[in-house]
């Protein structure tokens, strides 16, 4: 029986990366990022204005939600560095984080390929092979999605079952899914190396301590961002959604939204999931609004991180230049 392989996937990513490493494409990506980030902000301006004018949110909760969103965005960038380190490419942390942060804004451009292509271009100066970048992208997506599924399943068993129709069969399926995802994360290093058919032969790529640190900090990021979402809900004065339920709503809508790759940033999909799950707890508009506000908090956090890193690189240029080990 022929063993499965991710070689076709990585090969396609490599072709995309080769195309997007052309200098003119960098200019195009940067331009599109600015345009679509502005479009994203303008399209949500009315919702923000309504919140400020009519709902009068608790600004302390809003500030805390922004703070925790920023922490989560930072965690995401460091996850990428640990993944590259696991694959044998330890580079200057700030240099990698800066490139990842810039590429992250590309997810607001329609078409999921832009964000991943952007990463490849911003890594061009760090002498990381295109195959490794492709492998890292696949690994990150699998790991992040699996961790989201684990948190979604666990939070369902803790609180989620109270707000949606539940049965012994559904509970058994959720438990089975959670165990399967936990096993997947535990064995992902071996699975991943096996399925790649030894496409890379870097001596440090099996240093699993980097993989496990990536798993731990990314899972922590899921929880912190769920806390930010809970604070946003509280700021809108929705009283009957506790943190465990907010944890379930957030992790579930992101987990499922991640599976809709062609849709930029899971737009609409995540809002629909939240409304479906929590329709008996709050009115539809408040639920949609809470999701949009979390999106805006993440966007502001991503922009703040990019600006902060640019300022830092101008003040201390030597600290953001890549070094090779």
GROMACS .gro file of C-alpha atoms in nm:
model
  325
    1UNK     CA    1   0.000   0.000   0.000
    2UNK     CA    2   0.140   0.337  -0.101
    3UNK     CA    3   0.218   0.563   0.192
    4UNK     CA    4   0.039   0.900   0.200
    5UNK     CA    5   0.252   1.204   0.134
    6UNK     CA    6   0.224   1.577   0.174
    7UNK     CA    7   0.473   1.622  -0.109
    8UNK     CA    8   0.207   1.747  -0.357
    9UNK     CA    9   0.091   2.008  -0.105
   10UNK     CA   10   0.443   2.126  -0.031
   11UNK     CA   11   0.525   2.128  -0.403
   12UNK     CA   12   0.230   2.357  -0.474
   13UNK     CA   13   0.335   2.585  -0.188
   14UNK     CA   14   0.688   2.596  -0.330
   15UNK     CA   15   0.555   2.705  -0.671
   16UNK     CA   16   0.350   2.977  -0.505
   17UNK     CA   17   0.652   3.090  -0.301
   18UNK     CA   18   0.875   3.111  -0.614
   19UNK     CA   19   0.618   3.333  -0.785
   20UNK     CA   20   0.563   3.559  -0.485
   21UNK     CA   21   0.935   3.618  -0.431
   22UNK     CA   22   0.947   3.848  -0.732
   23UNK     CA   23   1.026   4.209  -0.622
   24UNK     CA   24   0.715   4.355  -0.788
   25UNK     CA   25   0.501   4.114  -0.589
   26UNK     CA   26   0.636   4.255  -0.261
   27UNK     CA   27   0.515   4.599  -0.366
   28UNK     CA   28   0.179   4.454  -0.468
   29UNK     CA   29   0.138   4.267  -0.139
   30UNK     CA   30   0.225   4.578   0.063
   31UNK     CA   31  -0.020   4.788  -0.138
   32UNK     CA   32  -0.300   4.533  -0.109
   33UNK     CA   33  -0.242   4.499   0.266
   34UNK     CA   34  -0.291   4.873   0.314
   35UNK     CA   35  -0.598   4.885   0.088
   36UNK     CA   36  -0.780   4.587   0.236
   37UNK     CA   37  -0.696   4.672   0.596
   38UNK     CA   38  -0.852   5.014   0.535
   39UNK     CA   39  -1.153   4.853   0.367
   40UNK     CA   40  -1.189   4.614   0.659
   41UNK     CA   41  -1.178   4.901   0.906
   42UNK     CA   42  -1.422   5.121   0.712
   43UNK     CA   43  -1.667   4.833   0.663
   44UNK     CA   44  -1.684   4.788   1.041
   45UNK     CA   45  -1.685   5.157   1.132
   46UNK     CA   46  -2.063   5.180   1.165
   47UNK     CA   47  -2.070   4.893   1.412
   48UNK     CA   48  -1.799   5.058   1.620
   49UNK     CA   49  -1.980   5.392   1.610
   50UNK     CA   50  -2.304   5.224   1.716
   51UNK     CA   51  -2.135   5.057   2.012
   52UNK     CA   52  -1.987   5.385   2.134
   53UNK     CA   53  -2.305   5.586   2.075
   54UNK     CA   54  -2.581   5.350   2.184
   55UNK     CA   55  -2.443   5.071   2.399
   56UNK     CA   56  -2.181   5.276   2.586
   57UNK     CA   57  -1.949   4.983   2.653
   58UNK     CA   58  -1.740   4.932   2.963
   59UNK     CA   59  -1.414   5.086   2.842
   60UNK     CA   60  -1.205   4.913   3.107
   61UNK     CA   61  -1.314   4.577   2.965
   62UNK     CA   62  -1.251   4.704   2.612
   63UNK     CA   63  -0.898   4.813   2.705
   64UNK     CA   64  -0.826   4.480   2.873
   65UNK     CA   65  -0.961   4.295   2.567
   66UNK     CA   66  -0.724   4.494   2.344
   67UNK     CA   67  -0.436   4.417   2.579
   68UNK     CA   68  -0.503   4.043   2.577
   69UNK     CA   69  -0.554   4.048   2.199
   70UNK     CA   70  -0.213   4.210   2.160
   71UNK     CA   71  -0.054   3.945   2.383
   72UNK     CA   72  -0.215   3.675   2.168
   73UNK     CA   73  -0.089   3.830   1.844
   74UNK     CA   74   0.263   3.838   1.990
   75UNK     CA   75   0.229   3.473   2.090
   76UNK     CA   76   0.134   3.381   1.733
   77UNK     CA   77   0.450   3.538   1.594
   78UNK     CA   78   0.672   3.355   1.844
   79UNK     CA   79   0.497   3.028   1.760
   80UNK     CA   80   0.623   3.073   1.403
   81UNK     CA   81   0.981   3.123   1.526
   82UNK     CA   82   0.967   2.805   1.735
   83UNK     CA   83   0.830   2.608   1.439
   84UNK     CA   84   1.115   2.725   1.214
   85UNK     CA   85   1.360   2.643   1.493
   86UNK     CA   86   1.212   2.294   1.522
   87UNK     CA   87   1.276   2.249   1.150
   88UNK     CA   88   1.639   2.345   1.206
   89UNK     CA   89   1.639   2.716   1.118
   90UNK     CA   90   1.703   2.927   1.426
   91UNK     CA   91   1.722   3.287   1.315
   92UNK     CA   92   1.715   3.625   1.485
   93UNK     CA   93   1.388   3.629   1.679
   94UNK     CA   94   1.293   3.990   1.606
   95UNK     CA   95   1.373   3.953   1.236
   96UNK     CA   96   1.142   3.651   1.202
   97UNK     CA   97   0.872   3.808   1.419
   98UNK     CA   98   0.874   4.126   1.212
   99UNK     CA   99   0.833   3.937   0.885
  100UNK     CA  100   0.555   3.722   1.027
  101UNK     CA  101   0.370   4.024   1.166
  102UNK     CA  102   0.380   4.201   0.829
  103UNK     CA  103   0.266   3.890   0.644
  104UNK     CA  104  -0.015   3.841   0.898
  105UNK     CA  105  -0.191   4.155   0.775
  106UNK     CA  106  -0.217   3.992   0.432
  107UNK     CA  107  -0.496   3.767   0.559
  108UNK     CA  108  -0.735   4.059   0.508
  109UNK     CA  109  -0.675   4.031   0.133
  110UNK     CA  110  -0.935   3.803  -0.032
  111UNK     CA  111  -0.774   3.467  -0.108
  112UNK     CA  112  -0.601   3.267   0.164
  113UNK     CA  113  -0.279   3.237  -0.039
  114UNK     CA  114  -0.168   3.596   0.027
  115UNK     CA  115  -0.086   3.551   0.394
  116UNK     CA  116   0.129   3.244   0.329
  117UNK     CA  117   0.296   3.392   0.023
  118UNK     CA  118   0.377   3.702   0.223
  119UNK     CA  119   0.560   3.496   0.482
  120UNK     CA  120   0.781   3.342   0.216
  121UNK     CA  121   0.881   3.681   0.081
  122UNK     CA  122   0.963   3.828   0.420
  123UNK     CA  123   1.187   3.526   0.490
  124UNK     CA  124   1.384   3.570   0.169
  125UNK     CA  125   1.678   3.737   0.345
  126UNK     CA  126   1.712   3.468   0.610
  127UNK     CA  127   1.834   3.186   0.382
  128UNK     CA  128   1.551   2.951   0.470
  129UNK     CA  129   1.477   2.701   0.189
  130UNK     CA  130   1.141   2.731   0.019
  131UNK     CA  131   1.058   2.370   0.105
  132UNK     CA  132   1.112   2.442   0.472
  133UNK     CA  133   0.884   2.744   0.457
  134UNK     CA  134   0.616   2.530   0.293
  135UNK     CA  135   0.655   2.261   0.558
  136UNK     CA  136   0.639   2.520   0.837
  137UNK     CA  137   0.318   2.667   0.696
  138UNK     CA  138   0.150   2.326   0.680
  139UNK     CA  139   0.273   2.235   1.029
  140UNK     CA  140   0.153   2.561   1.182
  141UNK     CA  141  -0.193   2.529   1.029
  142UNK     CA  142  -0.233   2.169   1.147
  143UNK     CA  143  -0.106   2.243   1.497
  144UNK     CA  144  -0.309   2.560   1.553
  145UNK     CA  145  -0.628   2.406   1.418
  146UNK     CA  146  -0.586   2.089   1.624
  147UNK     CA  147  -0.524   2.289   1.943
  148UNK     CA  148  -0.835   2.494   1.873
  149UNK     CA  149  -1.033   2.174   1.830
  150UNK     CA  150  -0.901   2.038   2.160
  151UNK     CA  151  -1.002   2.354   2.345
  152UNK     CA  152  -1.340   2.356   2.171
  153UNK     CA  153  -1.408   1.995   2.272
  154UNK     CA  154  -1.291   2.046   2.631
  155UNK     CA  155  -1.492   2.365   2.678
  156UNK     CA  156  -1.799   2.191   2.535
  157UNK     CA  157  -1.772   1.920   2.800
  158UNK     CA  158  -1.728   2.185   3.070
  159UNK     CA  159  -1.996   2.435   2.970
  160UNK     CA  160  -2.089   2.418   2.602
  161UNK     CA  161  -2.328   2.128   2.646
  162UNK     CA  162  -2.552   2.358   2.852
  163UNK     CA  163  -2.636   2.589   2.562
  164UNK     CA  164  -2.690   2.347   2.273
  165UNK     CA  165  -2.877   2.024   2.230
  166UNK     CA  166  -2.681   1.744   2.392
  167UNK     CA  167  -2.704   1.367   2.412
  168UNK     CA  168  -2.490   1.073   2.517
  169UNK     CA  169  -2.398   1.009   2.154
  170UNK     CA  170  -2.293   1.370   2.095
  171UNK     CA  171  -2.088   1.370   2.415
  172UNK     CA  172  -1.918   1.047   2.309
  173UNK     CA  173  -1.836   1.194   1.968
  174UNK     CA  174  -1.692   1.508   2.126
  175UNK     CA  175  -1.479   1.304   2.367
  176UNK     CA  176  -1.359   1.087   2.077
  177UNK     CA  177  -1.273   1.397   1.874
  178UNK     CA  178  -1.081   1.550   2.164
  179UNK     CA  179  -0.880   1.233   2.226
  180UNK     CA  180  -0.807   1.199   1.855
  181UNK     CA  181  -0.685   1.560   1.834
  182UNK     CA  182  -0.471   1.520   2.146
  183UNK     CA  183  -0.311   1.209   1.997
  184UNK     CA  184  -0.263   1.394   1.670
  185UNK     CA  185  -0.075   1.677   1.845
  186UNK     CA  186   0.133   1.430   2.048
  187UNK     CA  187   0.238   1.232   1.743
  188UNK     CA  188   0.245   1.519   1.493
  189UNK     CA  189   0.627   1.543   1.494
  190UNK     CA  190   0.664   1.176   1.395
  191UNK     CA  191   0.368   1.190   1.157
  192UNK     CA  192   0.494   1.506   0.994
  193UNK     CA  193   0.848   1.381   0.942
  194UNK     CA  194   0.719   1.051   0.803
  195UNK     CA  195   0.476   1.209   0.557
  196UNK     CA  196   0.728   1.455   0.421
  197UNK     CA  197   0.937   1.161   0.296
  198UNK     CA  198   1.255   1.320   0.429
  199UNK     CA  199   1.230   1.623   0.203
  200UNK     CA  200   1.465   1.809   0.435
  201UNK     CA  201   1.772   1.668   0.604
  202UNK     CA  202   1.852   1.940   0.858
  203UNK     CA  203   2.027   1.803   1.164
  204UNK     CA  204   1.826   2.017   1.408
  205UNK     CA  205   1.478   1.962   1.270
  206UNK     CA  206   1.405   1.682   1.517
  207UNK     CA  207   1.483   1.897   1.821
  208UNK     CA  208   1.133   1.850   1.959
  209UNK     CA  209   1.174   2.091   2.249
  210UNK     CA  210   1.095   2.374   2.006
  211UNK     CA  211   0.783   2.196   1.887
  212UNK     CA  212   0.652   2.149   2.240
  213UNK     CA  213   0.720   2.509   2.335
  214UNK     CA  214   0.526   2.614   2.023
  215UNK     CA  215   0.237   2.390   2.130
  216UNK     CA  216   0.232   2.523   2.486
  217UNK     CA  217   0.247   2.893   2.401
  218UNK     CA  218  -0.003   2.859   2.117
  219UNK     CA  219  -0.252   2.677   2.339
  220UNK     CA  220  -0.200   2.953   2.595
  221UNK     CA  221  -0.275   3.203   2.319
  222UNK     CA  222  -0.608   3.032   2.250
  223UNK     CA  223  -0.708   3.074   2.614
  224UNK     CA  224  -0.591   3.436   2.636
  225UNK     CA  225  -0.780   3.534   2.320
  226UNK     CA  226  -1.089   3.361   2.458
  227UNK     CA  227  -1.049   3.578   2.767
  228UNK     CA  228  -1.038   3.884   2.541
  229UNK     CA  229  -1.360   3.769   2.376
  230UNK     CA  230  -1.522   3.717   2.716
  231UNK     CA  231  -1.428   4.074   2.812
  232UNK     CA  232  -1.576   4.208   2.489
  233UNK     CA  233  -1.902   4.029   2.562
  234UNK     CA  234  -1.899   4.173   2.914
  235UNK     CA  235  -1.829   4.522   2.776
  236UNK     CA  236  -2.150   4.493   2.570
  237UNK     CA  237  -2.338   4.420   2.894
  238UNK     CA  238  -2.439   4.068   2.791
  239UNK     CA  239  -2.466   3.914   3.135
  240UNK     CA  240  -2.554   3.549   3.084
  241UNK     CA  241  -2.242   3.438   2.894
  242UNK     CA  242  -1.978   3.323   3.143
  243UNK     CA  243  -1.609   3.278   3.064
  244UNK     CA  244  -1.636   2.898   3.011
  245UNK     CA  245  -1.917   2.956   2.760
  246UNK     CA  246  -1.725   3.237   2.592
  247UNK     CA  247  -1.429   2.999   2.573
  248UNK     CA  248  -1.649   2.744   2.398
  249UNK     CA  249  -1.798   2.999   2.156
  250UNK     CA  250  -1.462   3.149   2.064
  251UNK     CA  251  -1.263   2.828   2.024
  252UNK     CA  252  -1.542   2.657   1.829
  253UNK     CA  253  -1.601   2.938   1.582
  254UNK     CA  254  -1.228   2.977   1.516
  255UNK     CA  255  -1.173   2.601   1.489
  256UNK     CA  256  -1.448   2.562   1.231
  257UNK     CA  257  -1.362   2.893   1.062
  258UNK     CA  258  -1.004   2.771   1.007
  259UNK     CA  259  -1.141   2.493   0.789
  260UNK     CA  260  -1.287   2.745   0.542
  261UNK     CA  261  -0.953   2.844   0.389
  262UNK     CA  262  -1.083   3.024   0.076
  263UNK     CA  263  -1.280   3.269   0.293
  264UNK     CA  264  -1.053   3.554   0.411
  265UNK     CA  265  -1.014   3.529   0.790
  266UNK     CA  266  -1.324   3.310   0.814
  267UNK     CA  267  -1.541   3.617   0.750
  268UNK     CA  268  -1.914   3.560   0.813
  269UNK     CA  269  -1.854   3.191   0.890
  270UNK     CA  270  -1.743   3.264   1.246
  271UNK     CA  271  -2.029   3.505   1.309
  272UNK     CA  272  -2.281   3.250   1.183
  273UNK     CA  273  -2.138   2.983   1.415
  274UNK     CA  274  -2.160   3.210   1.721
  275UNK     CA  275  -2.521   3.303   1.644
  276UNK     CA  276  -2.613   2.937   1.595
  277UNK     CA  277  -2.451   2.827   1.921
  278UNK     CA  278  -2.561   3.112   2.147
  279UNK     CA  279  -2.895   3.217   1.998
  280UNK     CA  280  -3.073   3.137   2.325
  281UNK     CA  281  -2.835   3.344   2.538
  282UNK     CA  282  -2.833   3.682   2.365
  283UNK     CA  283  -2.987   3.861   2.070
  284UNK     CA  284  -2.837   3.798   1.729
  285UNK     CA  285  -2.705   4.151   1.684
  286UNK     CA  286  -2.508   4.146   2.011
  287UNK     CA  287  -2.349   3.814   1.917
  288UNK     CA  288  -2.247   3.933   1.571
  289UNK     CA  289  -2.123   4.258   1.721
  290UNK     CA  290  -1.908   4.075   1.976
  291UNK     CA  291  -1.739   3.878   1.699
  292UNK     CA  292  -1.678   4.187   1.485
  293UNK     CA  293  -1.533   4.374   1.783
  294UNK     CA  294  -1.293   4.087   1.851
  295UNK     CA  295  -1.186   4.100   1.486
  296UNK     CA  296  -1.121   4.473   1.520
  297UNK     CA  297  -0.928   4.418   1.844
  298UNK     CA  298  -0.708   4.164   1.665
  299UNK     CA  299  -0.660   4.401   1.370
  300UNK     CA  300  -0.559   4.690   1.596
  301UNK     CA  301  -0.322   4.457   1.781
  302UNK     CA  302  -0.162   4.338   1.456
  303UNK     CA  303  -0.113   4.694   1.335
  304UNK     CA  304   0.028   4.799   1.673
  305UNK     CA  305   0.275   4.510   1.666
  306UNK     CA  306   0.393   4.597   1.314
  307UNK     CA  307   0.435   4.965   1.405
  308UNK     CA  308   0.616   4.877   1.728
  309UNK     CA  309   0.855   4.643   1.549
  310UNK     CA  310   0.926   4.903   1.278
  311UNK     CA  311   1.004   5.166   1.539
  312UNK     CA  312   1.226   4.921   1.726
  313UNK     CA  313   1.410   4.823   1.408
  314UNK     CA  314   1.477   5.190   1.327
  315UNK     CA  315   1.604   5.258   1.679
  316UNK     CA  316   1.811   4.940   1.702
  317UNK     CA  317   1.877   4.824   1.343
  318UNK     CA  318   2.131   4.560   1.445
  319UNK     CA  319   1.876   4.372   1.656
  320UNK     CA  320   1.647   4.289   1.363
  321UNK     CA  321   1.911   4.165   1.122
  322UNK     CA  322   1.911   3.792   1.076
  323UNK     CA  323   2.192   3.579   1.210
  324UNK     CA  324   2.256   3.221   1.105
  325UNK     CA  325   2.340   2.934   1.334
   0.00000   0.00000   0.00000
